[in-house]
């Protein structure tokens, strides 16, 4: 490997020149400006005040879909989409390429709407005393507790997007959050190759979509796999704004390993709180809230507290999820984790050995396992072979890690011909899986065989350039002495290389040159700042690389405890080329020096495993590489929402404005600071 100092050729975007003297007036002014901007950004409604936003109308957007736009200009198939459909869940066939239209209305909603809710909407009627009422249209049961939710089309989880490779999918998002909160959506795992403006993170690639307006996302489903969509503003994906995406293909390399791949065998799993996140986040920010889940959900279902009938008798529960299977058939199960806290979830199915075939949307050499652990943002596809006696079996989802070990949720695998009743096995299982897939480097779960990510082999070759642009990134919960007053009650703040990421006041691909450039800092330069352990340093931290450069990110987490940070990169699927344990506290320079001495060997494989989200647990390191062939400004962040919002994030800028020319739709909505003339 080359010396990064020689190979990088990078120039800082802009350096805060007085940074090493935290008491200088220049720094104070800059920090003050940044604080004000940050406060505005945290409160989305505040953000919208004073912004000039000019989205296209829904009619204009729909009209341009078939004719123009960057996505349709990028050929991905010899077949051209010719017909517009409302949704496209179907058996994929060669030559059948479609344009799939999804109409989404984002609105507040409420769980367990019954006559006693007082809303006038009784969607759930007498659920769960009358179980059929629980599946009424518009009835959101979750764990049976009443609470506000944020929804697409009044569903939690939100609507599934199921398309075939080569389809173009178009999502018309109309914001009807009538407290005027803004919204954006991200398509987690989709690389947005040459469609960087569709990626969705608020104030990274786009402005929030204002109330009552429609923003249309349009992209080509050119990468088969299992994904999910979620809100990428604030933390309201934890209040219901998320759902599965599945892109199937005609010639699946693992097509001979299963008989059934349908939309009924997707498990959308998540942690859940019994409170809404806008309040909880602010409380957490001030050190009085909590970031621990109350519950786990499988496809928005879970067994909560017991209900009684009108006469106060009986014991009734909202329904658990049931997956129906037919004896001897092999099912492709797709598991998607929409966790938002540090809750790691362990999934297993009683009496069944499972076969992993795909993770984070990329095929791997099949691996048998008994249980897997999924962190926030990760996806796993596995084969469930219904080869046991006809009956009911538990699918178990157990919280692991120190903030959710007490939580468990169950679903039922029901064989055709089995009675409609719970499995006979106890709800609590003390069985230890013999083969555990994706245990973090530091895991509280014991298993005779641990299968780590780096042990897996991708089915897709990786030809990295030996001229690697390398970055050492320390993930930490830090305790600087001088701290943003918003965070002063907190015991620690999540950062990368002791830098708090500041969201910019403009979306970057379109407007980065319109703001004070001193807001930005170059990640390599910032990693050498010396006093950030004492004074909280903050900037819009950027890694800037040339198009087609091979990039390596060396994540390390030197803390002795605290769980893992699932690091998610937009715009790319990366490869894991190294991982292991780390004992002690290190600076990026320390790690670089050790690395130059050969302390951290790289995987010698042409097919290292693909991921786009990977858990970097305490006392460990994880080395990833990718080829920066997709121009854009790509968010890189911890997928624990609160960590990302507080500042454990950065942006990978790939290429130049020239490389992006033609890839941003004309008239893309803009926003910025505003002041009347004459001031
Ligand atoms: Cu984190």
XYZ file of C-alpha atoms and ligand atoms in Angstrom:
680
model
C 0.000 0.000 0.000
C 1.193 3.485 -0.735
C 1.811 6.202 1.757
C -1.418 8.194 1.913
C 0.502 11.408 2.338
C 2.010 10.782 -1.062
C -0.995 9.352 -2.809
C -3.759 11.612 -1.632
C -2.955 14.742 -3.587
C -5.759 16.386 -1.640
C -6.172 20.007 -0.863
C -8.332 21.181 2.012
C -11.592 22.717 0.939
C -11.135 25.286 3.615
C -9.436 25.298 6.956
C -10.590 27.227 9.970
C -7.330 29.137 10.417
C -7.703 30.053 14.066
C -8.772 26.617 15.092
C -5.846 25.793 17.301
C -6.472 28.894 19.350
C -9.918 28.308 20.716
C -9.969 31.584 22.634
C -9.405 33.845 19.657
C -12.208 36.187 18.773
C -12.219 34.889 15.200
C -12.981 31.397 16.377
C -15.655 32.642 18.730
C -17.383 34.452 15.928
C -17.211 31.380 13.726
C -18.419 29.058 16.446
C -21.220 31.479 17.173
C -22.279 31.506 13.566
C -22.119 27.751 13.379
C -24.143 27.373 16.567
C -26.875 29.595 15.248
C -26.956 27.725 11.978
C -26.994 24.404 13.800
C -29.868 25.413 16.041
C -31.851 26.376 13.006
C -31.030 23.109 11.325
C -31.967 20.921 14.257
C -35.458 22.335 14.406
C -36.836 21.652 11.019
C -39.784 23.910 11.268
C -37.420 26.695 12.157
C -35.370 25.769 9.154
C -38.226 26.420 6.827
C -38.670 29.960 8.073
C -36.824 32.344 5.887
C -35.898 29.847 3.238
C -36.687 30.335 -0.379
C -37.876 27.052 -1.803
C -39.324 26.538 -5.212
C -40.208 22.916 -5.901
C -41.829 21.850 -9.085
C -45.519 21.281 -8.833
C -46.739 17.695 -8.805
C -48.232 18.090 -12.247
C -44.990 19.444 -13.665
C -43.033 16.623 -12.079
C -45.274 13.882 -13.376
C -45.236 15.369 -16.818
C -41.472 15.229 -17.090
C -41.155 11.625 -15.980
C -41.253 9.853 -19.312
C -39.481 12.501 -21.362
C -36.488 13.981 -19.591
C -34.424 13.790 -16.465
C -31.055 12.353 -15.659
C -32.166 8.846 -14.804
C -33.631 7.972 -18.152
C -30.532 9.278 -19.847
C -28.419 6.578 -18.225
C -28.799 3.338 -20.137
C -28.749 0.302 -17.864
C -30.451 -2.167 -20.108
C -31.073 -2.711 -23.762
C -34.726 -2.696 -22.868
C -36.388 0.644 -22.429
C -39.315 1.115 -20.078
C -42.404 1.673 -22.113
C -45.413 1.462 -19.866
C -46.408 3.273 -16.704
C -47.824 1.177 -13.860
C -49.142 1.875 -10.424
C -46.713 -0.332 -8.529
C -44.920 -3.239 -10.115
C -44.808 -6.268 -7.794
C -44.675 -9.129 -10.285
C -42.618 -12.037 -11.551
C -39.668 -10.493 -13.368
C -39.367 -11.445 -17.015
C -36.841 -10.527 -19.682
C -38.019 -7.562 -21.700
C -40.705 -6.531 -19.208
C -39.265 -3.221 -18.015
C -41.679 -0.762 -16.445
C -42.081 2.701 -15.052
C -43.603 2.251 -11.597
C -45.456 5.137 -9.988
C -45.984 5.396 -6.231
C -48.145 8.146 -4.744
C -47.290 8.835 -1.142
C -48.947 11.195 1.280
C -46.982 11.842 4.442
C -49.164 12.614 7.428
C -49.461 12.269 11.149
C -51.596 9.410 12.267
C -52.494 7.465 15.374
C -52.294 3.852 16.452
C -55.209 1.739 17.697
C -57.894 4.126 16.480
C -61.078 2.967 18.141
C -64.209 4.689 19.307
C -62.491 5.391 22.611
C -59.733 7.365 20.887
C -62.173 10.175 20.323
C -60.868 11.027 16.876
C -64.000 10.013 15.046
C -61.903 7.508 13.094
C -62.500 3.993 14.315
C -60.298 2.062 11.906
C -59.409 -0.559 14.516
C -63.003 -0.883 15.790
C -62.945 -3.672 18.367
C -59.339 -4.846 17.840
C -57.978 -7.008 19.418
C -61.108 -8.439 21.063
C -62.291 -9.045 17.527
C -58.994 -10.031 15.841
C -60.336 -9.434 12.337
C -60.708 -5.744 13.126
C -56.938 -5.488 13.622
C -56.393 -5.966 9.903
C -58.890 -3.292 8.884
C -57.575 -0.782 6.389
C -56.102 2.107 8.342
C -55.721 0.170 11.575
C -52.136 0.488 12.847
C -51.704 -1.830 15.825
C -47.946 -1.962 16.514
C -47.687 -3.123 20.145
C -51.261 -2.166 20.967
C -50.356 1.069 22.729
C -51.893 4.303 21.560
C -49.437 6.898 20.337
C -48.945 9.336 17.459
C -47.043 8.062 14.433
C -45.722 9.628 11.248
C -46.822 7.692 8.201
C -46.865 7.294 4.476
C -50.448 6.552 3.451
C -51.360 5.780 7.074
C -49.252 2.618 7.220
C -46.502 1.458 9.602
C -44.218 0.168 8.207
C -44.827 2.214 5.100
C -45.707 0.859 1.650
C -43.398 -1.694 0.071
C -41.617 -0.818 -3.144
C -41.185 -4.058 -5.069
C -39.870 -3.765 -8.604
C -37.721 -5.611 -11.118
C -34.200 -4.756 -12.183
C -34.283 -2.148 -14.908
C -37.594 -0.621 -13.847
C -37.729 3.087 -13.234
C -39.531 3.911 -10.054
C -41.125 7.232 -9.405
C -42.311 8.249 -5.949
C -44.522 11.308 -5.680
C -44.074 12.463 -2.073
C -46.674 14.940 -0.875
C -45.972 16.427 2.518
C -49.188 16.711 4.519
C -47.543 16.997 7.947
C -49.870 19.749 8.985
C -47.654 21.214 11.650
C -45.594 22.270 8.597
C -42.611 20.042 9.353
C -40.375 19.415 6.349
C -39.558 15.959 5.068
C -37.106 14.097 2.826
C -36.652 10.432 1.935
C -33.551 8.303 1.430
C -33.360 5.003 -0.442
C -31.024 3.121 1.830
C -28.482 1.044 -0.065
C -29.394 2.286 -3.522
C -26.248 3.868 -4.856
C -28.006 6.482 -6.975
C -25.462 5.967 -9.712
C -25.572 9.204 -11.687
C -28.723 10.337 -9.836
C -27.083 12.128 -6.878
C -29.942 14.581 -6.421
C -32.343 11.733 -5.576
C -30.369 10.487 -2.556
C -32.406 12.417 -0.044
C -30.520 13.344 3.149
C -31.854 16.676 4.282
C -29.433 19.581 3.795
C -26.863 17.275 2.237
C -28.450 16.661 -1.164
C -31.756 18.495 -0.939
C -33.874 20.986 0.968
C -36.696 19.699 3.153
C -39.895 19.209 1.177
C -42.221 21.904 2.528
C -45.745 21.306 3.710
C -48.392 20.868 1.015
C -45.866 20.429 -1.781
C -44.920 17.379 -3.790
C -41.372 16.318 -4.552
C -40.933 13.479 -7.014
C -38.079 11.040 -6.592
C -37.161 9.114 -9.697
C -34.473 6.474 -10.064
C -33.642 3.348 -11.985
C -33.712 0.064 -10.111
C -30.401 -1.003 -11.588
C -29.063 -2.910 -8.571
C -31.070 -5.985 -7.522
C -31.281 -6.640 -3.802
C -32.972 -5.836 -0.515
C -33.132 -2.224 0.587
C -35.383 0.113 2.506
C -36.577 3.657 2.288
C -36.777 5.951 5.245
C -37.179 9.551 6.194
C -33.824 11.318 6.257
C -34.730 14.308 8.330
C -34.722 14.454 12.093
C -35.543 11.066 13.558
C -39.054 10.418 12.362
C -38.112 7.177 10.640
C -38.341 5.986 14.240
C -41.947 7.182 14.342
C -43.053 5.162 11.333
C -41.566 6.701 8.178
C -39.802 3.688 6.692
C -40.558 0.663 4.549
C -38.991 -2.121 2.446
C -37.596 -1.918 -1.072
C -36.998 -5.124 -3.017
C -35.484 -5.207 -6.492
C -35.686 -8.644 -8.070
C -33.982 -9.814 -11.228
C -34.564 -12.383 -13.919
C -31.182 -14.063 -13.657
C -30.577 -14.163 -9.934
C -27.206 -15.856 -9.276
C -28.847 -17.601 -6.312
C -32.072 -18.382 -8.140
C -31.519 -22.125 -7.761
C -31.427 -21.913 -3.965
C -35.099 -21.049 -3.432
C -38.565 -21.773 -4.790
C -40.421 -18.712 -3.529
C -39.376 -15.061 -3.422
C -42.473 -12.997 -2.750
C -43.421 -9.896 -0.853
C -44.957 -11.918 1.991
C -41.578 -13.123 3.217
C -39.939 -9.821 4.040
C -39.238 -9.183 7.720
C -38.957 -5.479 8.477
C -37.562 -5.371 11.990
C -37.030 -2.442 14.273
C -36.764 -1.193 17.785
C -39.593 0.984 19.003
C -40.285 3.528 21.694
C -43.613 4.293 23.259
C -42.919 8.020 22.884
C -42.453 10.149 19.779
C -38.971 11.139 18.768
C -39.175 14.892 18.312
C -39.598 15.446 22.035
C -37.339 12.578 22.965
C -34.543 13.861 20.751
C -34.546 17.297 22.338
C -34.556 15.733 25.773
C -31.696 13.461 24.761
C -29.836 16.481 23.428
C -30.037 18.099 26.825
C -29.023 14.966 28.608
C -32.381 14.131 30.172
C -33.857 11.892 27.463
C -32.998 8.319 26.674
C -32.014 6.398 23.591
C -33.137 2.943 24.656
C -36.022 1.120 23.020
C -39.201 0.012 24.756
C -40.119 -2.712 22.317
C -39.222 -4.620 19.147
C -41.492 -4.934 16.111
C -41.628 -7.369 13.186
C -43.452 -5.885 10.193
C -44.991 -3.363 12.562
C -46.414 -6.054 14.815
C -45.744 -7.224 18.330
C -47.491 -8.622 21.355
C -48.079 -5.767 23.734
C -50.155 -5.602 26.892
C -53.372 -7.584 27.273
C -56.780 -6.105 26.421
C -60.089 -7.068 27.944
C -63.503 -7.095 26.375
C -66.283 -4.614 27.136
C -67.321 -6.504 30.232
C -63.782 -6.551 31.573
C -63.175 -10.198 30.846
C -60.674 -12.190 28.847
C -57.137 -11.482 27.739
C -56.654 -10.312 24.167
C -53.513 -9.215 22.329
C -52.819 -7.395 19.082
C -51.565 -9.865 16.465
C -48.055 -11.020 15.866
C -46.732 -11.412 12.347
C -47.351 -14.780 10.681
C -45.249 -16.048 7.755
C -46.993 -18.818 5.838
C -44.920 -21.592 4.272
C -45.641 -24.812 2.457
C -43.895 -27.996 3.444
C -40.682 -28.772 1.506
C -40.603 -25.381 -0.219
C -37.591 -23.059 0.049
C -38.331 -19.389 0.763
C -36.114 -16.394 0.237
C -36.560 -14.362 3.413
C -35.417 -10.759 3.341
C -34.617 -9.182 6.705
C -34.288 -5.416 6.923
C -33.275 -3.631 10.113
C -34.786 -0.196 10.591
C -33.357 0.014 14.112
C -32.555 3.529 15.203
C -30.969 2.948 18.598
C -27.921 0.861 19.407
C -30.175 -2.156 19.860
C -28.695 -5.079 17.986
C -31.270 -7.693 17.085
C -30.636 -11.417 16.919
C -32.938 -13.355 14.605
C -33.453 -17.113 14.479
C -36.167 -19.629 13.581
C -36.775 -22.592 15.857
C -35.727 -25.986 14.465
C -34.510 -24.542 11.149
C -30.997 -24.098 9.812
C -30.879 -21.005 7.643
C -28.710 -20.256 4.620
C -27.437 -16.711 4.060
C -27.173 -15.806 0.374
C -27.068 -12.035 0.288
C -26.234 -9.129 2.547
C -26.721 -5.427 2.047
C -28.082 -6.255 -1.425
C -25.063 -8.159 -2.749
C -24.838 -11.929 -3.277
C -22.383 -13.921 -1.188
C -21.240 -17.519 -1.251
C -24.011 -19.258 0.735
C -23.326 -19.739 4.436
C -25.435 -21.846 6.822
C -26.198 -20.323 10.206
C -28.546 -20.659 13.166
C -28.932 -17.016 14.152
C -27.862 -13.671 12.767
C -27.363 -10.282 14.348
C -28.599 -7.261 12.483
C -27.647 -3.691 13.286
C -29.393 -0.509 12.234
C -29.419 -0.282 8.444
C -28.235 -3.824 7.651
C -30.082 -6.301 5.427
C -29.724 -10.061 5.124
C -31.386 -12.467 2.698
C -31.494 -16.107 3.672
C -33.173 -19.317 2.613
C -35.768 -20.835 4.903
C -36.265 -24.446 3.868
C -39.617 -25.635 5.228
C -38.277 -29.112 5.883
C -39.612 -29.745 9.383
C -42.841 -31.365 10.547
C -45.986 -29.467 9.663
C -46.589 -27.107 12.537
C -45.955 -23.637 13.944
C -42.451 -22.399 14.789
C -41.216 -19.236 16.438
C -39.213 -16.697 14.524
C -37.342 -15.074 17.397
C -36.069 -11.533 17.484
C -34.010 -10.851 20.581
C -32.353 -7.647 21.612
C -28.662 -8.028 22.328
C -26.268 -5.418 23.601
C -26.472 -3.450 26.754
C -29.509 -1.295 26.073
C -32.065 -3.812 24.894
C -31.242 -7.233 26.245
C -34.577 -7.423 27.998
C -36.521 -7.075 24.754
C -37.790 -9.834 22.518
C -40.472 -10.139 19.883
C -41.757 -13.213 18.114
C -43.385 -14.007 14.801
C -44.836 -17.317 13.669
C -43.658 -19.534 10.815
C -46.856 -21.422 10.009
C -46.760 -24.450 7.740
C -49.730 -25.010 5.478
C -51.994 -27.457 7.290
C -50.880 -26.379 10.761
C -53.484 -25.122 13.229
C -53.893 -21.364 13.596
C -52.354 -21.198 17.018
C -49.100 -20.263 18.683
C -46.162 -22.663 18.538
C -45.953 -24.999 21.487
C -42.333 -24.054 22.216
C -41.876 -21.636 25.123
C -41.746 -17.946 24.266
C -38.463 -17.589 26.113
C -35.630 -19.649 24.703
C -32.287 -20.073 26.399
C -30.803 -21.977 23.467
C -27.428 -20.737 22.274
C -27.055 -20.709 18.492
C -24.173 -22.858 17.351
C -23.417 -20.678 14.304
C -23.914 -16.951 14.787
C -23.704 -14.721 11.727
C -22.512 -11.114 12.011
C -21.581 -11.017 15.662
C -19.787 -7.740 16.334
C -16.091 -7.853 17.154
C -16.986 -7.304 20.795
C -20.154 -9.242 21.374
C -22.077 -10.114 24.484
C -23.457 -13.133 22.645
C -21.537 -16.359 22.873
C -21.667 -19.005 20.176
C -19.380 -21.925 19.321
C -18.952 -20.588 15.789
C -18.885 -16.884 15.041
C -19.197 -15.894 11.380
C -17.967 -12.356 10.904
C -18.518 -10.184 7.879
C -14.916 -10.490 6.797
C -15.266 -14.278 6.686
C -17.789 -14.010 3.857
C -17.120 -13.969 0.131
C -18.883 -11.731 -2.336
C -20.046 -13.102 -5.663
C -18.946 -9.833 -7.254
C -15.278 -9.259 -8.036
C -13.505 -6.184 -6.686
C -10.584 -4.702 -8.565
C -9.210 -2.008 -6.324
C -6.494 0.302 -7.487
C -3.294 -0.150 -5.491
C -3.035 3.629 -5.304
C -5.334 3.971 -2.318
C -6.574 7.241 -0.857
C -6.674 6.326 2.822
C -8.407 7.965 5.792
C -8.186 7.055 9.465
C -11.452 7.831 11.222
C -11.836 7.645 14.975
C -15.421 7.016 16.075
C -15.957 8.220 19.557
C -18.227 9.451 22.259
C -16.097 12.358 23.401
C -16.021 14.609 26.417
C -14.466 17.957 25.493
C -14.178 20.463 28.330
C -15.706 23.373 26.407
C -18.879 22.240 24.752
C -21.839 23.516 22.793
C -24.327 24.744 25.429
C -26.987 22.562 23.849
C -24.993 19.527 24.847
C -23.613 20.631 28.184
C -25.664 18.203 30.202
C -24.535 15.315 28.097
C -21.797 13.070 29.339
C -20.483 12.468 25.854
C -20.949 13.557 22.276
C -20.654 11.316 19.219
C -17.972 12.568 16.812
C -15.606 11.467 14.051
C -11.961 12.383 14.701
C -13.125 14.662 17.508
C -15.113 16.766 15.047
C -18.830 17.454 15.353
C -20.380 17.474 11.902
C -22.350 20.632 11.209
C -25.113 20.349 8.658
C -24.611 23.014 5.979
C -27.274 25.690 5.379
C -27.606 24.629 1.736
C -27.742 21.328 -0.161
C -24.231 20.590 -1.355
C -24.378 19.326 -4.962
C -26.312 22.358 -6.101
C -25.367 25.197 -3.771
C -22.111 24.470 -1.948
C -20.433 27.529 -3.412
C -23.091 29.921 -2.102
C -22.085 29.832 1.557
C -19.170 30.844 3.744
C -16.499 28.320 2.807
C -15.021 28.408 6.299
C -17.949 26.244 7.395
C -16.250 23.370 5.583
C -13.205 21.517 6.775
C -11.101 18.893 5.108
C -11.170 15.619 7.009
C -7.460 14.920 6.708
C -6.496 18.379 7.910
C -9.082 18.314 10.688
C -7.661 15.033 11.955
C -4.469 16.903 12.868
C -6.171 19.608 14.927
C -4.673 19.341 18.354
C -7.100 20.844 20.836
C -10.389 19.210 19.863
C -10.238 16.946 22.886
C -10.493 20.096 24.986
C -12.800 22.323 22.972
C -15.612 20.899 20.895
C -14.573 21.358 17.267
C -17.259 21.566 14.643
C -17.438 21.972 10.896
C -18.998 20.461 7.798
C -16.339 17.785 7.545
C -15.562 16.649 4.006
C -13.509 13.885 2.456
C -12.834 15.008 -1.095
C -11.635 12.484 -3.671
C -11.175 12.436 -7.398
C -13.540 10.466 -9.580
C -12.572 6.778 -9.872
C -10.067 6.960 -7.024
C -9.903 3.906 -4.764
C -10.791 5.102 -1.273
C -10.090 3.337 1.987
C -11.758 4.315 5.251
C -10.153 2.907 8.387
C -12.810 3.152 11.103
C -11.689 2.561 14.644
C -13.462 2.743 17.956
C -11.076 2.771 20.870
C -13.617 2.975 23.636
C -13.638 0.131 26.136
C -17.434 -0.046 26.055
C -20.467 1.598 24.507
C -21.561 -0.780 21.775
C -21.176 -0.230 18.073
C -21.660 2.502 15.521
C -23.245 1.147 12.324
C -21.465 3.280 9.731
C -23.488 3.827 6.578
C -22.144 5.301 3.359
C -24.455 6.726 0.729
C -23.628 6.398 -2.954
C -21.563 3.211 -2.784
C -21.428 -0.377 -1.748
C -18.064 -0.791 -0.078
C -15.875 -3.805 0.629
C -14.667 -4.964 4.012
C -10.928 -5.535 3.689
C -9.912 -5.682 7.338
C -11.351 -5.969 10.824
C -10.211 -6.913 14.277
C -9.864 -6.005 17.908
C -8.164 -2.932 19.259
C -6.996 -2.473 22.819
C -6.290 1.018 24.041
C -6.928 4.582 22.965
C -5.381 5.854 19.765
C -5.326 8.972 17.641
C -5.625 8.733 13.862
C -1.875 9.406 13.695
C -1.198 6.521 16.093
C -3.262 4.162 13.977
C -1.627 5.386 10.793
C 1.821 4.752 12.265
C 0.823 1.260 13.351
C -0.673 0.630 9.948
C 2.517 1.671 8.201
C 4.256 -0.967 10.307
C 1.928 -3.638 9.000
C -0.133 -4.051 12.161
C -3.421 -4.253 10.286
C -3.272 -6.725 7.400
C -5.723 -6.357 4.521
C -7.847 -9.218 3.291
C -6.144 -10.931 0.372
C -9.181 -11.635 -1.759
C -10.579 -10.558 -5.087
C -14.075 -10.899 -3.645
C -14.182 -9.185 -0.252
C -17.703 -8.897 1.149
C -19.905 -5.985 0.082
C -21.634 -3.838 2.676
C -23.038 -0.345 2.902
C -23.602 -0.390 6.654
C -21.226 -2.021 9.080
C -21.005 -2.142 12.838
C -17.798 -0.764 14.345
C -17.981 -1.978 17.901
C -16.043 -0.631 20.854
C -12.466 -1.835 21.036
C -12.298 -2.729 17.364
C -11.500 -1.515 13.870
C -13.081 -2.030 10.474
C -11.386 -1.203 7.168
C -13.466 -0.613 4.058
C -12.650 0.243 0.458
C -14.628 1.437 -2.520
C -13.974 2.834 -5.959
C -15.277 6.380 -6.137
C -16.922 6.046 -9.533
C -20.146 7.852 -8.633
C -19.834 11.640 -8.616
C -21.706 13.434 -5.864
C -21.742 14.543 -2.248
C -22.388 11.400 -0.237
C -23.339 11.321 3.410
C -21.301 9.027 5.662
C -22.765 8.626 9.123
C -23.574 6.490 12.100
C -27.009 4.980 11.542
C -28.038 5.549 15.134
C -30.169 8.567 14.367
C -29.276 10.600 17.394
C -25.559 10.070 16.828
C -25.817 11.304 13.250
C -27.935 14.302 14.196
C -25.541 15.369 16.930
C -22.541 15.087 14.649
C -21.113 11.606 14.043
C -21.128 12.182 10.318
C -19.200 13.541 7.386
C -19.562 13.912 3.630
C -17.573 12.127 0.936
C -17.326 14.420 -2.045
C -16.528 12.531 -5.234
C -15.449 14.410 -8.314
C -15.929 18.022 -9.248
C -18.829 20.252 -10.183
C -17.928 19.463 -13.772
C -18.282 15.742 -13.093
C -21.788 16.464 -11.777
C -22.886 18.549 -14.723
C -25.966 17.111 -16.349
C -26.717 14.862 -13.372
C -28.824 17.360 -11.403
C -32.374 17.891 -12.705
C -33.042 21.394 -13.969
C -34.931 23.651 -11.549
C -33.955 21.498 -8.582
C -35.425 23.127 -5.443
C -33.113 25.528 -3.663
C -32.922 26.960 -0.174
C -30.575 29.275 1.623
C -30.259 31.909 4.290
C -32.200 35.057 3.565
C -31.958 38.712 4.526
C -33.830 41.648 3.006
C -31.810 43.996 0.826
C -30.061 46.905 2.477
C -28.752 45.022 5.491
Cu -23.078 5.857 16.587
